[in-house]
Amino acid sequence: IEDVDFSYDGNHNVLTAIDLELCQGELVGLVGPSGAGKSTLVEILLRLREPNSGNIIGGTTAWNQIDPSEFASRVAFVPQQAILITGSVAENVDLFRGLPLERIERALRDAHLGDEVDALPEGIHTRLGPDDRALSGGQRQRLTIARALAGDPDILILDEPTSALDARSEAAIRRSLQELP
């Protein structure tokens, strides 16, 4: 990230002269008060917003020059609010990508959810949703982490994945993130 500026209204910068170098295998946290621009920077990294000036380079390629489908396969996002679809555990991890079952199962293990899913009535085929099985907040969040990991991304971006969780669920998610391959 080189000298990135961003303004919503064109007059007042939310981000000014942001310089940041991230290396493969690095775990980086953005910390600051509400309104400091953390979410805005995440949106820029996800290509949901364009910086007003500056560059974002991935390897040797400008971020905005990477083909959108390639970008989507290499960058995964875990939002603060875990959103599930009505469907099985496997379908929630796969999310219409046609991933092999082995990859889905590995992602659930990597997210420390494998044993809990195995204990469900139909395991990975247990249906989730308003009229079906419900998961705890921590389980839902770890399922969204498994969803992101199942795509085997090069970059994983998380937006406060533990902000609404109890201490035990937060510890499980932190352990999952620390043990990522």
XYZ file of N, CA, C and O in Angstrom:
724
model
N 0.876 -1.151 0.000
C 0.000 0.000 0.000
C 0.922 1.213 0.000
O 1.728 1.375 0.906
N 0.822 2.017 -1.048
C 1.747 3.135 -1.230
C 1.004 4.460 -1.311
O 0.258 4.698 -2.258
N 1.162 5.295 -0.279
C 0.680 6.667 -0.282
C -0.809 6.765 -0.636
O -1.220 7.590 -1.448
N -1.630 5.912 -0.011
C -3.058 5.858 -0.318
C -3.817 6.930 0.460
O -3.670 7.072 1.671
N -4.630 7.682 -0.267
C -5.563 8.652 0.293
C -6.971 8.216 -0.099
O -7.187 7.682 -1.201
N -7.924 8.490 0.792
C -9.319 8.221 0.449
C -10.221 9.227 1.132
O -10.038 9.562 2.306
N -11.215 9.705 0.378
C -12.217 10.634 0.885
C -13.576 10.193 0.353
O -13.703 9.851 -0.822
N -14.582 10.210 1.212
C -15.941 9.900 0.770
C -16.566 11.064 0.011
O -17.316 10.858 -0.932
N -16.257 12.273 0.443
C -16.913 13.441 -0.140
C -16.016 14.246 -1.084
O -16.448 15.239 -1.654
N -14.766 13.829 -1.230
C -13.841 14.565 -2.098
C -13.165 15.740 -1.420
O -12.301 16.367 -2.016
N -13.555 16.039 -0.187
C -12.989 17.191 0.518
C -12.215 16.831 1.774
O -11.222 17.466 2.088
N -12.690 15.852 2.505
C -12.089 15.499 3.794
C -11.590 14.058 3.754
O -12.401 13.135 3.652
N -10.282 13.893 3.828
C -9.707 12.553 3.768
C -10.026 11.751 5.026
O -9.886 12.240 6.136
N -10.448 10.524 4.809
C -10.597 9.550 5.883
C -9.257 8.845 6.072
O -8.871 8.515 7.183
N -8.560 8.620 4.970
C -7.222 8.033 4.974
C -6.280 9.000 4.262
O -6.618 9.519 3.197
N -5.114 9.207 4.839
C -4.137 10.115 4.251
C -2.756 9.478 4.274
O -2.284 9.047 5.330
N -2.137 9.380 3.095
C -0.753 8.915 2.948
C -0.493 7.603 3.680
O 0.488 7.456 4.400
N -1.362 6.609 3.455
C -1.194 5.303 4.091
C -0.129 4.516 3.334
O -0.225 4.309 2.129
N 0.895 4.117 4.050
C 1.966 3.272 3.522
C 2.034 2.035 4.403
O 2.139 2.155 5.627
N 2.000 0.875 3.780
C 2.023 -0.368 4.543
C 2.563 -1.475 3.658
O 2.149 -1.624 2.507
N 3.501 -2.225 4.183
C 4.023 -3.379 3.456
C 3.664 -4.632 4.235
O 4.003 -4.763 5.413
N 2.967 -5.534 3.576
C 2.559 -6.790 4.181
C 3.303 -7.919 3.489
O 3.410 -7.935 2.267
N 3.807 -8.863 4.285
C 4.575 -9.971 3.730
C 3.805 -11.281 3.909
O 3.010 -11.424 4.835
N 4.091 -12.218 3.016
C 3.446 -13.527 3.073
C 3.670 -14.173 4.435
O 4.771 -14.123 4.992
N 2.598 -14.756 4.989
C 2.683 -15.437 6.268
C 2.536 -14.522 7.470
O 2.493 -14.978 8.606
N 2.426 -13.241 7.217
C 2.332 -12.267 8.292
C 0.883 -12.117 8.754
O -0.041 -12.145 7.951
N 0.703 -11.972 10.057
C -0.601 -11.691 10.638
C -0.568 -10.246 11.118
O 0.239 -9.894 11.968
N -1.412 -9.396 10.522
C -1.394 -7.969 10.809
C -2.747 -7.549 11.359
O -3.789 -7.943 10.827
N -2.748 -6.766 12.409
C -3.985 -6.229 12.963
C -3.998 -4.722 12.842
O -2.987 -4.062 13.078
N -5.131 -4.179 12.449
C -5.311 -2.734 12.407
C -6.083 -2.338 13.657
O -7.173 -2.844 13.902
N -5.514 -1.439 14.430
C -6.103 -1.032 15.698
C -6.276 0.483 15.685
O -5.416 1.207 15.211
N -7.398 0.926 16.210
C -7.640 2.358 16.313
C -9.058 2.614 16.758
O -9.891 1.708 16.775
N -9.348 3.847 17.105
C -10.692 4.185 17.579
C -11.715 4.116 16.446
O -11.362 4.118 15.264
N -12.991 4.083 16.808
C -14.068 4.139 15.814
C -13.888 5.386 14.970
O -13.560 6.457 15.488
N -14.084 5.226 13.660
C -13.954 6.368 12.763
C -12.553 6.637 12.276
O -12.327 7.601 11.543
N -11.590 5.775 12.661
C -10.198 6.006 12.270
C -9.914 5.583 10.827
O -8.866 5.916 10.293
N -10.825 4.832 10.195
C -10.635 4.426 8.811
C -10.290 2.957 8.616
O -9.970 2.548 7.506
N -10.369 2.153 9.675
C -10.026 0.726 9.554
C -10.930 0.020 8.547
O -10.450 -0.677 7.652
N -12.232 0.190 8.696
C -13.172 -0.460 7.777
C -13.036 0.075 6.365
O -13.167 -0.674 5.390
N -12.742 1.343 6.232
C -12.531 1.934 4.908
C -11.316 1.293 4.238
O -11.365 0.950 3.053
N -10.246 1.107 4.995
C -9.059 0.463 4.431
C -9.378 -0.975 4.016
O -8.947 -1.427 2.949
N -10.158 -1.682 4.822
C -10.563 -3.045 4.463
C -11.359 -3.011 3.157
O -11.126 -3.830 2.256
N -12.282 -2.075 3.020
C -13.071 -1.969 1.784
C -12.181 -1.684 0.577
O -12.424 -2.196 -0.518
N -11.151 -0.880 0.767
C -10.219 -0.607 -0.330
C -9.435 -1.875 -0.674
O -9.261 -2.203 -1.847
N -8.989 -2.599 0.351
C -8.251 -3.835 0.099
C -9.124 -4.878 -0.608
O -8.621 -5.679 -1.400
N -10.419 -4.865 -0.329
C -11.343 -5.804 -0.972
C -11.813 -5.306 -2.342
O -12.615 -5.962 -2.992
N -11.323 -4.149 -2.754
C -11.677 -3.525 -4.033
C -13.147 -3.121 -4.090
O -13.739 -3.041 -5.164
N -13.730 -2.843 -2.935
C -15.092 -2.329 -2.891
C -15.102 -0.813 -3.051
O -16.130 -0.228 -3.374
N -13.962 -0.196 -2.783
C -13.769 1.245 -2.966
C -12.410 1.453 -3.620
O -11.493 0.683 -3.394
N -12.304 2.514 -4.402
C -11.042 2.873 -5.038
C -10.404 4.018 -4.255
O -11.095 4.996 -3.937
N -9.105 3.940 -3.977
C -8.468 5.082 -3.317
C -8.484 6.296 -4.240
O -8.475 6.149 -5.462
N -8.505 7.485 -3.635
C -8.452 8.709 -4.436
C -7.069 8.898 -5.043
O -6.929 9.489 -6.113
N -6.055 8.422 -4.326
C -4.692 8.480 -4.858
C -3.877 7.386 -4.184
O -4.290 6.809 -3.179
N -2.727 7.116 -4.758
C -1.857 6.076 -4.231
C -2.051 4.766 -4.976
O -2.863 4.672 -5.900
N -1.278 3.768 -4.572
C -1.289 2.476 -5.254
C -1.341 1.338 -4.254
O -0.797 1.441 -3.154
N -1.956 0.255 -4.695
C -1.892 -1.002 -3.957
C -1.325 -2.017 -4.931
O -1.863 -2.209 -6.027
N -0.229 -2.627 -4.540
C 0.477 -3.562 -5.412
C 0.473 -4.938 -4.751
O 0.815 -5.068 -3.582
N 0.064 -5.956 -5.500
C 0.148 -7.345 -5.042
C 1.270 -8.016 -5.813
O 1.112 -8.272 -7.003
N 2.389 -8.269 -5.150
C 3.559 -8.792 -5.860
C 4.095 -7.705 -6.760
O 4.600 -6.687 -6.303
N 3.931 -7.876 -8.068
C 4.377 -6.855 -9.021
C 3.200 -6.279 -9.802
O 3.402 -5.529 -10.752
N 1.978 -6.628 -9.409
C 0.793 -6.230 -10.159
C -0.041 -5.230 -9.370
O -0.312 -5.443 -8.188
N -0.471 -4.187 -10.029
C -1.389 -3.237 -9.402
C -2.673 -3.973 -9.037
O -3.207 -4.754 -9.830
N -3.136 -3.723 -7.828
C -4.314 -4.408 -7.270
C -5.503 -4.327 -8.217
O -6.201 -5.303 -8.438
N -5.738 -3.136 -8.788
C -6.912 -2.950 -9.637
C -6.734 -3.545 -11.039
O -7.664 -3.500 -11.837
N -5.567 -4.085 -11.337
C -5.334 -4.724 -12.633
C -5.483 -6.245 -12.573
O -5.422 -6.916 -13.599
N -5.690 -6.773 -11.384
C -5.885 -8.224 -11.235
C -7.307 -8.554 -11.670
O -8.264 -7.897 -11.261
N -7.440 -9.555 -12.524
C -8.748 -9.991 -13.000
C -9.670 -10.258 -11.809
O -9.263 -10.919 -10.843
N -10.900 -9.740 -11.837
C -11.806 -9.893 -10.691
C -12.030 -11.338 -10.246
O -12.089 -11.617 -9.047
N -12.136 -12.278 -11.177
C -12.351 -13.675 -10.773
C -11.093 -14.253 -10.117
O -11.190 -15.017 -9.149
N -9.919 -13.870 -10.612
C -8.684 -14.315 -9.968
C -8.562 -13.675 -8.586
O -8.194 -14.329 -7.611
N -8.884 -12.396 -8.490
C -8.840 -11.694 -7.212
C -9.746 -12.399 -6.199
O -9.348 -12.655 -5.069
N -10.964 -12.729 -6.629
C -11.930 -13.380 -5.733
C -11.443 -14.748 -5.270
O -11.764 -15.180 -4.161
N -10.660 -15.432 -6.083
C -10.164 -16.749 -5.682
C -8.930 -16.649 -4.780
O -8.586 -17.599 -4.097
N -8.274 -15.497 -4.766
C -7.035 -15.355 -3.993
C -7.198 -14.572 -2.698
O -6.323 -14.600 -1.842
N -8.313 -13.848 -2.568
C -8.561 -13.023 -1.384
C -9.887 -13.458 -0.764
O -10.893 -13.546 -1.458
N -9.873 -13.754 0.530
C -11.095 -14.136 1.237
C -11.362 -13.149 2.362
O -10.431 -12.595 2.952
N -12.635 -12.963 2.653
C -13.064 -11.993 3.657
C -13.978 -12.674 4.671
O -14.885 -13.404 4.298
N -13.711 -12.421 5.946
C -14.585 -12.882 7.025
C -15.171 -11.638 7.673
O -14.446 -10.875 8.311
N -16.482 -11.416 7.495
C -17.088 -10.207 8.048
C -17.300 -10.315 9.555
O -17.246 -11.403 10.135
N -17.556 -9.185 10.164
C -17.821 -9.133 11.595
C -19.085 -9.917 11.929
O -19.142 -10.629 12.922
N -20.098 -9.794 11.094
C -21.369 -10.493 11.303
C -21.358 -11.773 10.485
O -21.271 -11.726 9.260
N -21.446 -12.921 11.160
C -21.447 -14.212 10.472
C -22.794 -14.417 9.792
O -23.831 -14.449 10.455
N -22.790 -14.549 8.484
C -24.026 -14.741 7.730
C -24.008 -16.140 7.132
O -23.065 -16.521 6.437
N -25.065 -16.901 7.432
C -25.196 -18.250 6.915
C -26.370 -18.317 5.951
O -27.288 -17.509 6.027
N -26.336 -19.292 5.060
C -27.448 -19.542 4.160
C -28.256 -20.710 4.709
O -27.751 -21.497 5.516
N -29.504 -20.827 4.284
C -30.300 -21.987 4.641
C -29.788 -23.142 3.790
O -29.855 -23.089 2.569
N -29.233 -24.129 4.445
C -28.641 -25.275 3.762
C -27.810 -26.051 4.748
O -27.776 -25.744 5.943
N -27.111 -27.038 4.276
C -26.295 -27.881 5.152
C -25.022 -27.152 5.574
O -24.668 -26.116 5.009
N -24.355 -27.730 6.553
C -23.053 -27.204 6.964
C -22.123 -27.166 5.749
O -21.472 -26.155 5.479
N -22.088 -28.262 4.994
C -21.219 -28.332 3.811
C -21.572 -27.254 2.796
O -20.679 -26.608 2.228
N -22.862 -27.032 2.571
C -23.275 -26.006 1.613
C -22.891 -24.609 2.098
O -22.546 -23.740 1.291
N -22.929 -24.390 3.402
C -22.529 -23.097 3.946
C -21.039 -22.850 3.782
O -20.623 -21.715 3.570
N -20.238 -23.887 3.874
C -18.794 -23.720 3.666
C -18.503 -23.583 2.171
O -17.738 -22.714 1.759
N -19.132 -24.403 1.354
C -18.898 -24.394 -0.085
C -19.372 -23.099 -0.736
O -18.684 -22.531 -1.586
N -20.521 -22.623 -0.360
C -21.128 -21.401 -0.875
C -21.105 -21.361 -2.411
O -20.603 -20.415 -3.021
N -21.636 -22.418 -3.022
C -21.865 -22.499 -4.468
C -20.590 -22.532 -5.303
O -20.617 -22.198 -6.482
N -19.468 -22.942 -4.714
C -18.206 -22.986 -5.467
C -17.913 -24.362 -6.036
O -16.981 -24.517 -6.820
N -18.647 -25.383 -5.630
C -18.404 -26.733 -6.124
C -17.117 -27.340 -5.599
O -16.438 -28.092 -6.300
N -16.766 -27.018 -4.349
C -15.523 -27.519 -3.756
C -15.645 -28.994 -3.399
O -16.729 -29.471 -3.044
N -14.539 -29.740 -3.460
C -14.582 -31.149 -3.054
C -14.858 -31.268 -1.551
O -14.449 -30.408 -0.754
N -15.556 -32.313 -1.158
C -15.922 -32.533 0.240
C -14.692 -32.569 1.141
O -14.724 -32.064 2.263
N -13.579 -33.113 0.657
C -12.354 -33.184 1.464
C -11.857 -31.784 1.828
O -11.367 -31.564 2.933
N -11.956 -30.857 0.903
C -11.510 -29.489 1.157
C -12.420 -28.821 2.194
O -11.952 -28.092 3.069
N -13.706 -29.071 2.108
C -14.670 -28.524 3.074
C -14.381 -29.081 4.460
O -14.338 -28.343 5.451
N -14.150 -30.388 4.543
C -13.849 -31.014 5.840
C -12.544 -30.485 6.426
O -12.452 -30.231 7.626
N -11.521 -30.289 5.590
C -10.247 -29.738 6.063
C -10.429 -28.321 6.592
O -9.889 -27.951 7.637
N -11.222 -27.521 5.887
C -11.471 -26.144 6.317
C -12.193 -26.129 7.665
O -11.877 -25.303 8.534
N -13.140 -27.036 7.870
C -13.833 -27.117 9.161
C -12.857 -27.491 10.278
O -12.916 -26.936 11.371
N -11.938 -28.410 9.988
C -10.920 -28.780 10.991
C -9.994 -27.596 11.270
O -9.689 -27.310 12.430
N -9.573 -26.906 10.213
C -8.682 -25.759 10.386
C -9.342 -24.645 11.200
O -8.661 -23.881 11.879
N -10.660 -24.561 11.127
C -11.405 -23.547 11.876
C -11.844 -24.076 13.248
O -12.650 -23.432 13.917
N -11.311 -25.221 13.653
C -11.630 -25.844 14.945
C -13.130 -26.074 15.111
O -13.698 -25.835 16.172
N -13.765 -26.553 14.040
C -15.187 -26.823 14.076
C -15.499 -28.264 13.694
O -16.642 -28.706 13.792
N -14.480 -29.011 13.293
C -14.680 -30.376 12.807
C -15.364 -31.296 13.804
O -16.347 -31.971 13.463
N -14.889 -31.354 15.048
C -15.480 -32.246 16.044
C -16.919 -31.854 16.361
O -17.788 -32.723 16.531
N -17.179 -30.552 16.432
C -18.533 -30.086 16.733
C -19.488 -30.423 15.595
O -20.641 -30.787 15.832
N -19.031 -30.318 14.361
C -19.870 -30.675 13.216
C -20.091 -32.183 13.192
O -21.213 -32.645 12.940
N -19.047 -32.956 13.478
C -19.204 -34.413 13.523
C -20.251 -34.838 14.543
O -20.928 -35.851 14.366
N -20.404 -34.066 15.613
C -21.366 -34.395 16.678
C -22.805 -33.998 16.316
O -23.740 -34.390 17.027
N -22.999 -33.241 15.250
C -24.347 -32.864 14.835
C -25.089 -34.103 14.321
O -24.460 -35.067 13.871
N -26.432 -34.098 14.351
C -27.209 -35.284 13.973
C -26.833 -35.901 12.631
O -26.745 -37.114 12.503
N -26.592 -35.058 11.620
C -26.210 -35.567 10.300
C -24.826 -35.085 9.890
O -24.501 -35.023 8.696
N -24.018 -34.725 10.884
C -22.656 -34.280 10.614
C -22.622 -33.108 9.654
O -23.384 -32.152 9.781
N -21.772 -33.207 8.660
C -21.570 -32.135 7.688
C -22.815 -31.877 6.831
O -22.962 -30.839 6.221
N -23.746 -32.842 6.834
C -24.975 -32.717 6.035
C -26.150 -32.185 6.861
O -27.263 -32.097 6.357
N -25.896 -31.821 8.120
C -26.936 -31.237 8.960
C -27.351 -29.899 8.379
O -26.510 -29.069 8.042
N -28.660 -29.712 8.254
C -29.192 -28.464 7.690
C -29.203 -27.366 8.742
O -29.541 -27.604 9.888
N -28.848 -26.162 8.297
C -28.837 -24.977 9.140
C -29.867 -23.999 8.603
O -30.106 -23.949 7.404
N -30.446 -23.226 9.484
C -31.376 -22.206 9.026
C -32.475 -21.965 10.027
O -32.528 -22.610 11.074
N -33.395 -21.046 9.706
C -34.423 -20.652 10.650
C -35.309 -21.815 11.114
O -35.729 -21.853 12.255
N -35.588 -22.756 10.238
C -36.441 -23.891 10.598
C -35.644 -25.156 10.860
O -36.223 -26.222 11.070
N -34.351 -25.046 10.829
C -33.487 -26.203 11.021
C -32.558 -25.954 12.204
O -32.881 -25.207 13.113
N -31.404 -26.552 12.168
C -30.428 -26.475 13.252
C -29.858 -25.059 13.378
O -29.574 -24.409 12.381
N -29.674 -24.617 14.607
C -29.035 -23.323 14.864
C -27.662 -23.578 15.467
O -27.457 -24.551 16.192
N -26.723 -22.726 15.154
C -25.382 -22.797 15.722
C -25.199 -21.626 16.683
O -25.829 -20.582 16.531
N -24.295 -21.790 17.634
C -23.962 -20.687 18.542
C -23.238 -19.602 17.752
O -22.770 -19.831 16.626
N -23.112 -18.421 18.350
C -22.403 -17.327 17.688
C -20.973 -17.693 17.329
O -20.491 -17.399 16.242
N -20.285 -18.354 18.260
C -18.910 -18.762 17.995
C -18.813 -19.803 16.898
O -17.903 -19.771 16.061
N -19.761 -20.742 16.872
C -19.767 -21.750 15.813
C -20.051 -21.110 14.457
O -19.418 -21.456 13.458
N -20.996 -20.166 14.422
C -21.293 -19.479 13.152
C -20.063 -18.735 12.647
O -19.751 -18.764 11.465
N -19.357 -18.054 13.557
C -18.187 -17.289 13.139
C -17.088 -18.227 12.648
O -16.433 -17.950 11.639
N -16.882 -19.345 13.339
C -15.872 -20.299 12.876
C -16.287 -20.934 11.557
O -15.436 -21.253 10.719
N -17.593 -21.075 11.311
C -18.051 -21.594 10.028
C -17.727 -20.597 8.912
O -17.306 -20.993 7.824
N -17.857 -19.296 9.172
C -17.498 -18.318 8.140
C -15.983 -18.292 7.910
O -15.533 -18.039 6.794
N -15.225 -18.579 8.949
C -13.770 -18.704 8.775
C -13.475 -19.940 7.926
O -12.656 -19.894 7.000
N -14.163 -21.050 8.195
C -13.989 -22.264 7.383
C -14.351 -21.975 5.931
O -13.663 -22.428 5.005
N -15.421 -21.221 5.715
C -15.839 -20.845 4.354
C -14.694 -20.122 3.639
O -14.381 -20.404 2.485
N -14.079 -19.176 4.337
C -12.973 -18.427 3.733
C -11.778 -19.337 3.466
O -11.168 -19.277 2.401
N -11.456 -20.204 4.426
C -10.293 -21.081 4.280
C -10.492 -22.134 3.197
O -9.532 -22.568 2.568
N -11.725 -22.551 2.972
C -11.997 -23.602 1.987
C -11.566 -23.197 0.590
O -11.211 -24.044 -0.219
N -11.562 -21.906 0.314
C -11.106 -21.424 -0.994
C -9.604 -21.364 -1.123
O -9.089 -21.003 -2.163
N -8.882 -21.717 -0.059
C -7.422 -21.718 -0.037
C -6.852 -20.377 -0.517
O -6.047 -20.326 -1.451
N -7.278 -19.271 0.130
C -6.852 -17.948 -0.339
C -5.399 -17.644 -0.004
O -4.836 -18.194 0.936
N -4.818 -16.750 -0.768
C -3.486 -16.234 -0.466
C -3.564 -15.170 0.622
O -2.629 -14.989 1.386
N -4.680 -14.451 0.640
C -4.874 -13.356 1.592
C -6.208 -13.553 2.291
O -7.232 -13.779 1.634
N -6.191 -13.457 3.601
C -7.397 -13.580 4.412
C -7.581 -12.271 5.172
O -6.711 -11.851 5.920
N -8.711 -11.613 4.945
C -9.018 -10.340 5.596
C -10.198 -10.570 6.531
O -11.245 -11.070 6.104
N -10.020 -10.198 7.793
C -11.067 -10.369 8.786
C -11.456 -9.016 9.361
O -10.587 -8.197 9.656
N -12.761 -8.805 9.531
C -13.257 -7.566 10.119
C -13.815 -7.873 11.499
O -14.948 -8.340 11.623
N -13.014 -7.670 12.524
C -13.398 -7.876 13.921
C -14.174 -9.183 14.123
O -15.315 -9.176 14.573
N -13.565 -10.315 13.820
C -14.297 -11.584 13.854
C -14.688 -12.044 15.253
O -15.472 -12.971 15.385
N -14.184 -11.409 16.294
C -14.501 -11.855 17.652
C -15.251 -10.805 18.457
O -15.483 -10.991 19.645
N -15.673 -9.705 17.834
C -16.216 -8.580 18.586
C -17.492 -8.896 19.367
O -17.732 -8.307 20.405
N -18.314 -9.816 18.887
C -19.595 -10.078 19.553
C -19.634 -11.442 20.234
O -20.706 -11.979 20.477
N -18.469 -12.007 20.542
C -18.434 -13.366 21.067
C -18.079 -13.414 22.544
O -17.440 -12.502 23.068
N -18.444 -14.516 23.171
C -18.040 -14.736 24.559
C -16.563 -15.129 24.578
O -15.965 -15.418 23.536
N -15.975 -15.139 25.763
C -14.529 -15.372 25.903
C -14.113 -16.734 25.353
O -13.063 -16.866 24.716
N -14.920 -17.765 25.574
C -14.568 -19.115 25.112
C -14.565 -19.183 23.579
O -13.655 -19.734 22.970
N -15.608 -18.620 22.955
C -15.676 -18.616 21.490
C -14.550 -17.785 20.898
O -13.953 -18.152 19.890
N -14.249 -16.643 21.531
C -13.162 -15.798 21.057
C -11.836 -16.544 21.112
O -11.035 -16.489 20.176
N -11.605 -17.286 22.199
C -10.359 -18.049 22.338
C -10.249 -19.111 21.236
O -9.173 -19.319 20.673
N -11.371 -19.777 20.913
C -11.353 -20.807 19.864
C -11.025 -20.189 18.509
O -10.250 -20.751 17.725
N -11.591 -19.027 18.229
C -11.320 -18.370 16.945
C -9.874 -17.892 16.886
O -9.191 -18.054 15.875
N -9.385 -17.322 17.977
C -7.981 -16.888 18.005
C -7.044 -18.078 17.779
O -6.064 -17.971 17.047
N -7.348 -19.207 18.391
C -6.540 -20.418 18.208
C -6.580 -20.857 16.743
O -5.566 -21.195 16.150
N -7.767 -20.796 16.130
C -7.892 -21.157 14.710
C -7.013 -20.282 13.851
O -6.317 -20.769 12.945
N -7.017 -18.989 14.118
C -6.245 -18.052 13.292
C -4.749 -18.227 13.510
O -3.951 -18.128 12.567
N -4.341 -18.499 14.744
C -2.906 -18.673 15.034
C -2.340 -19.935 14.393
O -1.161 -19.998 14.100
N -3.193 -20.927 14.163
C -2.716 -22.203 13.621
C -2.892 -22.323 12.122
O -2.659 -23.390 11.569
N -3.281 -21.252 11.459
C -3.480 -21.329 10.017
C -2.183 -21.725 9.311
O -1.109 -21.281 9.684
N -2.330 -22.559 8.270
C -1.134 -22.990 7.524
C -0.512 -21.857 6.747
O -1.079 -20.873 6.469
